Amino acid sequence: MKNTLKEANKIVSNALAAEKKRELQRNKQKKKICLIELQAKELLNIFGIKMPEMKLTATTEEAQKEAKSMGFPVALKVVSHDIIHKSDTGGVETGIKDIKSLKVSYENIISNVKTNLPKAVIKGILVEKMAPVSTELIIGALKDPQFGPVVMFGLGGIFVEAISDVSFRLAPINEKEALEMIKETKAFSLLNGFRNQQTLDIYTVAKSILSVSKIITKIEHVEEIDLNPVLVYPNGIVVVDAKIIIV
Amino acid sequence: MKNKDNIESFFNPGIVTVVGATETPGSLAAGILKNLINMGFKGRIYPVNPKYKKVYNIPCYPTILKIPKKAELNIIAVPSRFVPEILKQQGQMGIKNTVIISAGFKEIGDEGITLEEDIKDICIKNGIRVLGPNCLGTIDNYANFTTSFLPWERVRRPKAGGLTILSQSGAIAIAILDLAAQEGIGLAKMANYGNRMDIGESDFIHHLIDDEQTKVIGLYMESVDNGQRFLDAAAKCSKTKPIIAMKVGKGQAGAKAAHSHTGAIAGNYEIYKAAFKKAGIIEAVTLESFIDGAKVLSMLKPPKGNRILIVTNGGGFGVIAADCCSESDLNTPGTSDELKKKLTSKLSKYYVVNNPIDLTGSATDNDYKIAINTSLIECDEYDAAIVISLMAPYCMTDRVVDHVIDGARFSGKPIVVCTLGGEYTMRIKRMFEERGLPAYPSPERAVRAMKILIERGRLEGAL
């Protein structure tokens, strides 16, 4: 546990230091920054939370090669420290089935970002293996100025804010509280064999809520966490998108 | 015996000064003095006002500087512009605690904000703890002490009991007090902190952990004084004493500009709810459920299990209660064959001996005795009961109160009563409450009270 925290803290402080450097170079201060995917993946991995296979690429050819080796379908995501809401700027393409359409998607992203956010520095394009479709959840966390760290669980995907089927606890939480959080939501019925479907892996979800609770309470500088969507299967979960805000 | 802490002096000071003392009808200080005298406060009172030699026949002093012995608490009820000078004098005299009843501070805007900052500085420099400003202060129903100026002819004083009310709002505090008296709830203490310049709910909750008279805390919150201290105090306190809280201002957005979905959804209210859960606090969502909950928690101990029996003499009300139980996840198992047999042998064959036990319109008060004692004592298959007693049938008399109360006492199991109707029924309801069983004027409210009691049982780890 001690080593785990040390490693995790290192990732976050390195990211912060790199951001400071960029700020100096550009003579501009940003208060909150978002870890890029690879950093988020590394951080979550320390706590046993899985993200899909992903590779950062610099050219279309490189992306095609990586996609081929990890297998289609894949998603492409722009990687930039200047973009927090990637899909809003046209920086995400999903469900890419072959090499030909990958090229089109790749060029789309570059031109979308150049049009929408011309000043954004693009670090590259991420090729990510698409996880199979399943029930989408959200696991989140934040630091409240009065009560300190808070964790959230609920139904995920693009309707999170519209449906708001979520439960909250002050962190840190224990195993029992993590399970209670799941059971309090309507999402629970979807996990628990809804209409004779297979029961989904509630325990790994609960363990992941616990891990997020650990990250928000134990890792300095982490302010907000959004794991959304979290795809849950009969055995295991995959976090498709992770937004980890540090200050 | 433990040392008297600062907070104790706000409830039961040996010597108290009232600055601004007068007999002028309608003035704050006159109201406070009259209340103190009429309640029978046993401590010493020093009225302070240069205009008078005596106030209500008690010797009056021109300034605090002239009082014969150091006071434990100073009550200030003068226009706000005089408050800084009085606090300086109080500091000189080494009086460490003050209740500032006066309004005209932060709540009125810029001018008041400056004045409040000034008095805060004076208090910090002189080590004075402050309740208020702009508040009613405290009531101690055992010490017969109050700093409230509201006349007891308008607001009924509850009997001495175990409930302590903590409220940011003075109006709510007084309304709850009045309702508590009406509902037969006994009061230990009340504190209202108004602008909460210094002392707030966290200090009070911390103090109440060891307060002998306080058995239950009813907390009305608009905001929190200090999140971490509140959590620590409440978590410790709720281990032995139930806390029921109502949080208003639910629509307030979260405090930060959110970058995440989590931040966008997490409003202020969701985080309070999470904080209540963490601290073992029972949340009441409406004022009605706040009073209902405070009542049941004050009068009953949680059941040892969650098997609930319903007894009624009106079939329809039994069904409503059963419906409410199932909606609230309360367990109402059917009667066992053994119990059925016993009940049938003792009661009219027209009665329905299931759960609910329906004694029908033919029920006599003695039937209640049989139904309750047989199910709760002879057969140990229920942990608690909701007893609906409708008073319209001729054979129902006030003896039913004795029977139900005996049933609760002999079985050691909590009984929540539901009785609804007009004046005659309300008299019966009061009889139940005077003798310590909570009664509610609808099955929905009785079930909700039972749910709160069971929730408390869960928090105590019994269920």
Short mmCIF file of N, CA, C and O in Angstrom, two decimals, chain B residues 118-165:
data_model
loop_
_atom_site.label_atom_id
_atom_site.label_comp_id
_atom_site.label_asym_id
_atom_site.label_seq_id
_atom_site.Cartn_x
_atom_site.Cartn_y
_atom_site.Cartn_z
N ASP B 118 -15.89 44.24 13.86
CA ASP B 118 -15.35 44.96 15.01
C ASP B 118 -15.56 44.18 16.30
O ASP B 118 -14.64 44.00 17.09
N ILE B 119 -16.79 43.73 16.52
CA ILE B 119 -17.06 43.04 17.79
C ILE B 119 -16.34 41.70 17.84
O ILE B 119 -15.93 41.25 18.90
N LYS B 120 -16.14 41.10 16.68
CA LYS B 120 -15.41 39.83 16.64
C LYS B 120 -13.98 40.06 17.15
O LYS B 120 -13.47 39.27 17.96
N ASP B 121 -13.37 41.13 16.67
CA ASP B 121 -12.00 41.47 17.11
C ASP B 121 -11.95 41.65 18.62
O ASP B 121 -11.06 41.12 19.29
N ILE B 122 -12.92 42.41 19.14
CA ILE B 122 -12.94 42.68 20.58
C ILE B 122 -13.05 41.37 21.36
O ILE B 122 -12.35 41.15 22.34
N CYS B 123 -13.92 40.48 20.89
CA CYS B 123 -14.14 39.22 21.58
C CYS B 123 -12.89 38.34 21.54
O CYS B 123 -12.52 37.72 22.53
N ILE B 124 -12.23 38.30 20.38
CA ILE B 124 -11.03 37.47 20.27
C ILE B 124 -9.95 38.02 21.21
O ILE B 124 -9.33 37.27 21.96
N LYS B 125 -9.78 39.35 21.19
CA LYS B 125 -8.76 39.98 22.06
C LYS B 125 -9.01 39.68 23.53
O LYS B 125 -8.08 39.51 24.30
N ASN B 126 -10.28 39.65 23.92
CA ASN B 126 -10.62 39.48 25.33
C ASN B 126 -10.99 38.05 25.71
O ASN B 126 -11.44 37.80 26.82
N GLY B 127 -10.83 37.14 24.77
CA GLY B 127 -11.15 35.74 25.04
C GLY B 127 -12.61 35.52 25.41
O GLY B 127 -12.92 34.71 26.28
N ILE B 128 -13.51 36.22 24.73
CA ILE B 128 -14.94 36.09 25.02
C ILE B 128 -15.57 35.14 24.00
O ILE B 128 -15.38 35.31 22.79
N ARG B 129 -16.31 34.14 24.48
CA ARG B 129 -17.07 33.27 23.57
C ARG B 129 -18.45 33.89 23.35
O ARG B 129 -19.08 34.36 24.29
N VAL B 130 -18.90 33.86 22.08
CA VAL B 130 -20.12 34.58 21.73
C VAL B 130 -21.18 33.66 21.14
O VAL B 130 -20.88 32.82 20.28
N LEU B 131 -22.39 33.83 21.60
CA LEU B 131 -23.54 33.20 20.95
C LEU B 131 -24.31 34.33 20.26
O LEU B 131 -24.62 35.34 20.88
N GLY B 132 -24.57 34.18 18.95
CA GLY B 132 -25.22 35.23 18.19
C GLY B 132 -24.20 35.96 17.35
O GLY B 132 -23.21 35.35 16.97
N PRO B 133 -24.36 37.22 17.04
CA PRO B 133 -25.52 38.07 17.39
C PRO B 133 -26.78 37.69 16.60
O PRO B 133 -26.74 36.75 15.83
N ASN B 134 -27.81 38.48 16.86
CA ASN B 134 -29.07 38.28 16.14
C ASN B 134 -29.65 36.90 16.41
O ASN B 134 -29.91 36.14 15.49
N CYS B 135 -29.84 36.60 17.70
CA CYS B 135 -30.35 35.26 18.03
C CYS B 135 -31.26 35.31 19.26
O CYS B 135 -31.37 36.34 19.91
N LEU B 136 -31.89 34.18 19.52
CA LEU B 136 -32.70 34.04 20.74
C LEU B 136 -31.87 33.49 21.88
O LEU B 136 -32.26 33.59 23.03
N GLY B 137 -30.75 32.87 21.53
CA GLY B 137 -29.89 32.31 22.57
C GLY B 137 -30.33 30.94 23.02
O GLY B 137 -30.55 30.07 22.18
N THR B 138 -30.48 30.77 24.33
CA THR B 138 -30.66 29.42 24.85
C THR B 138 -31.87 29.28 25.76
O THR B 138 -32.40 30.26 26.27
N ILE B 139 -32.28 28.03 25.96
CA ILE B 139 -33.22 27.66 27.01
C ILE B 139 -32.64 26.43 27.68
O ILE B 139 -32.15 25.53 26.99
N ASP B 140 -32.67 26.40 29.01
CA ASP B 140 -32.36 25.17 29.72
C ASP B 140 -33.58 24.85 30.57
O ASP B 140 -33.89 25.55 31.52
N ASN B 141 -34.24 23.80 30.20
CA ASN B 141 -35.54 23.49 30.80
C ASN B 141 -35.40 22.88 32.19
O ASN B 141 -36.38 22.70 32.89
N TYR B 142 -34.19 22.50 32.57
CA TYR B 142 -33.95 21.97 33.92
C TYR B 142 -33.44 23.07 34.85
O TYR B 142 -33.83 23.13 36.01
N ALA B 143 -32.57 23.93 34.31
CA ALA B 143 -32.05 25.05 35.12
C ALA B 143 -33.07 26.20 35.14
O ALA B 143 -32.84 27.21 35.80
N ASN B 144 -34.16 26.05 34.42
CA ASN B 144 -35.17 27.10 34.29
C ASN B 144 -34.55 28.41 33.82
O ASN B 144 -34.85 29.48 34.32
N PHE B 145 -33.65 28.26 32.86
CA PHE B 145 -32.91 29.43 32.38
C PHE B 145 -33.23 29.67 30.90
O PHE B 145 -33.39 28.73 30.12
N THR B 146 -33.30 30.96 30.54
CA THR B 146 -33.44 31.28 29.13
C THR B 146 -32.88 32.66 28.84
O THR B 146 -32.79 33.51 29.73
N THR B 147 -32.47 32.87 27.59
CA THR B 147 -32.13 34.21 27.13
C THR B 147 -33.16 34.66 26.11
O THR B 147 -33.00 35.68 25.47
N SER B 148 -34.21 33.86 25.93
CA SER B 148 -35.24 34.18 24.94
C SER B 148 -36.17 35.27 25.48
O SER B 148 -36.52 35.27 26.65
N PHE B 149 -36.56 36.15 24.60
CA PHE B 149 -37.43 37.25 25.00
C PHE B 149 -38.89 36.97 24.64
O PHE B 149 -39.77 37.78 24.90
N LEU B 150 -39.15 35.83 24.00
CA LEU B 150 -40.52 35.57 23.54
C LEU B 150 -41.40 35.16 24.72
O LEU B 150 -41.00 34.34 25.55
N PRO B 151 -42.61 35.75 24.82
CA PRO B 151 -43.44 35.49 25.99
C PRO B 151 -44.00 34.07 26.02
O PRO B 151 -44.46 33.56 25.01
N TRP B 152 -43.93 33.46 27.19
CA TRP B 152 -44.42 32.08 27.34
C TRP B 152 -45.94 32.00 27.21
O TRP B 152 -46.49 30.91 27.13
N GLU B 153 -46.61 33.14 27.21
CA GLU B 153 -48.07 33.08 26.98
C GLU B 153 -48.35 32.78 25.51
O GLU B 153 -49.40 32.26 25.16
N ARG B 154 -47.37 33.10 24.64
CA ARG B 154 -47.59 32.89 23.21
C ARG B 154 -46.98 31.57 22.73
O ARG B 154 -47.43 30.97 21.78
N VAL B 155 -45.89 31.21 23.37
CA VAL B 155 -45.20 29.98 22.98
C VAL B 155 -45.23 29.07 24.19
O VAL B 155 -44.70 29.40 25.23
N ARG B 156 -45.86 27.91 24.05
CA ARG B 156 -45.95 27.03 25.22
C ARG B 156 -44.59 26.44 25.57
O ARG B 156 -43.84 26.03 24.68
N ARG B 157 -44.31 26.40 26.84
CA ARG B 157 -43.05 25.82 27.28
C ARG B 157 -43.24 24.31 27.44
O ARG B 157 -44.10 23.88 28.19
N PRO B 158 -42.44 23.50 26.75
CA PRO B 158 -42.59 22.05 26.90
C PRO B 158 -42.19 21.62 28.30
O PRO B 158 -41.43 22.30 28.98
N LYS B 159 -42.70 20.46 28.70
CA LYS B 159 -42.28 19.90 29.98
C LYS B 159 -40.80 19.50 29.90
O LYS B 159 -40.23 19.40 28.81
N ALA B 160 -40.19 19.28 31.05
CA ALA B 160 -38.78 18.85 31.07
C ALA B 160 -38.68 17.45 30.47
O ALA B 160 -39.51 16.59 30.75
N GLY B 161 -37.70 17.24 29.61
CA GLY B 161 -37.54 15.95 28.96
C GLY B 161 -36.17 15.83 28.31
O GLY B 161 -35.24 16.51 28.75
N GLY B 162 -36.08 15.01 27.27
CA GLY B 162 -34.76 14.67 26.74
C GLY B 162 -34.36 15.31 25.43
O GLY B 162 -33.24 15.14 24.97
N LEU B 163 -35.28 16.06 24.80
CA LEU B 163 -34.95 16.61 23.47
C LEU B 163 -34.21 17.94 23.59
O LEU B 163 -34.64 18.83 24.32
N THR B 164 -33.12 18.07 22.87
CA THR B 164 -32.44 19.36 22.77
C THR B 164 -32.49 19.82 21.32
O THR B 164 -32.16 19.06 20.41
N ILE B 165 -32.94 21.06 21.15
CA ILE B 165 -33.09 21.61 19.80
C ILE B 165 -31.93 22.56 19.51
O ILE B 165 -31.66 23.47 20.30
#
